[in-house]
Amino acid sequence: MTRTVKVKCHVDRQNILLVNSLVDSYEGLGIVRTLDSAKGNVVIYSTDTVYEKLLRVLDELNKTGIGVTDIRTEFSEEVDNW
């Protein structure tokens, strides 16, 4: 059974929309939700089958200067409880 993985991270405020668009362009990789736009806190809902690819994408974005930091993962079926 596929499990939900929440990937929490900090994104430079000015790049939240860019990260959202890039993750959306990889169909099935994840769904981006902004938790606090002023602080740049976002969560990306993914699955245990593809989240490692998502982590690699986020790492590459950070290396290119997009500013994706403080990446943490949480396995959960309770996607509405944060």
mmCIF file of C-alpha atoms in Angstrom:
data_model
loop_
_atom_site.group_PDB
_atom_site.id
_atom_site.type_symbol
_atom_site.label_atom_id
_atom_site.label_comp_id
_atom_site.label_asym_id
_atom_site.label_seq_id
_atom_site.Cartn_x
_atom_site.Cartn_y
_atom_site.Cartn_z
ATOM 1 C CA MET A 1 0.000 0.000 0.000
ATOM 2 C CA THR A 2 1.295 3.456 -0.910
ATOM 3 C CA ARG A 3 1.836 5.774 2.024
ATOM 4 C CA THR A 4 1.724 9.558 2.137
ATOM 5 C CA VAL A 5 4.962 11.422 2.755
ATOM 6 C CA LYS A 6 4.947 15.035 3.888
ATOM 7 C CA VAL A 7 8.076 16.902 2.893
ATOM 8 C CA LYS A 8 8.392 20.085 4.919
ATOM 9 C CA CYS A 9 10.884 22.720 3.856
ATOM 10 C CA HIS A 10 11.754 26.381 3.805
ATOM 11 C CA VAL A 11 11.732 28.159 0.447
ATOM 12 C CA ASP A 12 12.924 31.710 -0.152
ATOM 13 C CA ARG A 13 9.692 33.692 -0.222
ATOM 14 C CA GLN A 14 10.230 35.053 -3.710
ATOM 15 C CA ASN A 15 10.674 31.496 -5.034
ATOM 16 C CA ILE A 16 7.600 29.758 -3.575
ATOM 17 C CA LEU A 17 5.604 30.080 -6.811
ATOM 18 C CA LEU A 18 8.587 28.888 -8.844
ATOM 19 C CA VAL A 19 9.043 25.785 -6.668
ATOM 20 C CA ASN A 20 5.304 25.114 -6.852
ATOM 21 C CA SER A 21 5.363 25.356 -10.654
ATOM 22 C CA LEU A 22 8.446 23.156 -10.985
ATOM 23 C CA VAL A 23 7.082 20.412 -8.713
ATOM 24 C CA ASP A 24 3.746 20.568 -10.567
ATOM 25 C CA SER A 25 5.586 20.123 -13.867
ATOM 26 C CA TYR A 26 6.801 16.712 -12.663
ATOM 27 C CA GLU A 27 3.408 15.002 -12.780
ATOM 28 C CA GLY A 28 2.838 12.752 -9.793
ATOM 29 C CA LEU A 29 5.855 14.001 -7.830
ATOM 30 C CA GLY A 30 3.908 15.954 -5.239
ATOM 31 C CA ILE A 31 1.426 18.648 -4.329
ATOM 32 C CA VAL A 32 2.831 21.882 -2.878
ATOM 33 C CA ARG A 33 0.981 23.768 -0.149
ATOM 34 C CA THR A 34 2.204 26.966 1.487
ATOM 35 C CA LEU A 35 1.992 26.876 5.272
ATOM 36 C CA ASP A 36 3.305 30.397 5.936
ATOM 37 C CA SER A 37 4.201 32.547 2.944
ATOM 38 C CA ALA A 38 5.805 35.259 5.077
ATOM 39 C CA LYS A 39 8.269 32.737 6.508
ATOM 40 C CA GLY A 40 8.579 30.603 3.369
ATOM 41 C CA ASN A 41 7.317 27.431 5.051
ATOM 42 C CA VAL A 42 5.836 24.918 2.648
ATOM 43 C CA VAL A 43 4.789 21.291 2.660
ATOM 44 C CA ILE A 44 4.828 18.988 -0.323
ATOM 45 C CA TYR A 45 2.570 15.952 -0.170
ATOM 46 C CA SER A 46 4.164 13.026 -1.984
ATOM 47 C CA THR A 47 4.165 9.231 -1.774
ATOM 48 C CA ASP A 48 6.662 6.714 -0.484
ATOM 49 C CA THR A 49 7.224 5.542 -4.063
ATOM 50 C CA VAL A 50 8.449 8.898 -5.443
ATOM 51 C CA TYR A 51 9.466 11.110 -2.524
ATOM 52 C CA GLU A 52 13.176 10.289 -2.920
ATOM 53 C CA LYS A 53 13.028 11.735 -6.432
ATOM 54 C CA LEU A 54 11.316 14.807 -4.959
ATOM 55 C CA LEU A 55 14.150 15.174 -2.432
ATOM 56 C CA ARG A 56 16.697 15.061 -5.258
ATOM 57 C CA VAL A 57 14.789 17.748 -7.171
ATOM 58 C CA LEU A 58 14.648 19.979 -4.078
ATOM 59 C CA ASP A 59 18.362 19.458 -3.458
ATOM 60 C CA GLU A 60 19.171 20.435 -7.049
ATOM 61 C CA LEU A 61 16.969 23.519 -6.766
ATOM 62 C CA ASN A 62 18.873 24.557 -3.662
ATOM 63 C CA LYS A 63 22.214 24.014 -5.447
ATOM 64 C CA THR A 64 21.093 26.335 -8.258
ATOM 65 C CA GLY A 65 20.310 29.127 -5.798
ATOM 66 C CA ILE A 66 16.533 28.734 -5.498
ATOM 67 C CA GLY A 67 16.868 28.504 -1.708
ATOM 68 C CA VAL A 68 15.175 25.287 -0.565
ATOM 69 C CA THR A 69 16.445 24.440 2.915
ATOM 70 C CA ASP A 70 15.514 22.707 6.163
ATOM 71 C CA ILE A 71 14.021 19.708 4.332
ATOM 72 C CA ARG A 72 12.298 17.178 6.604
ATOM 73 C CA THR A 73 10.125 14.175 5.812
ATOM 74 C CA GLU A 74 7.253 12.614 7.712
ATOM 75 C CA PHE A 75 5.394 9.430 6.790
ATOM 76 C CA SER A 76 1.727 9.701 7.628
ATOM 77 C CA GLU A 77 -1.728 8.731 6.526
ATOM 78 C CA GLU A 78 -3.217 11.682 8.378
ATOM 79 C CA VAL A 79 -2.504 14.322 5.732
ATOM 80 C CA ASP A 80 -4.887 16.846 7.287
ATOM 81 C CA ASN A 81 -3.208 16.775 10.706
ATOM 82 C CA TRP A 82 -0.070 18.849 10.838
#
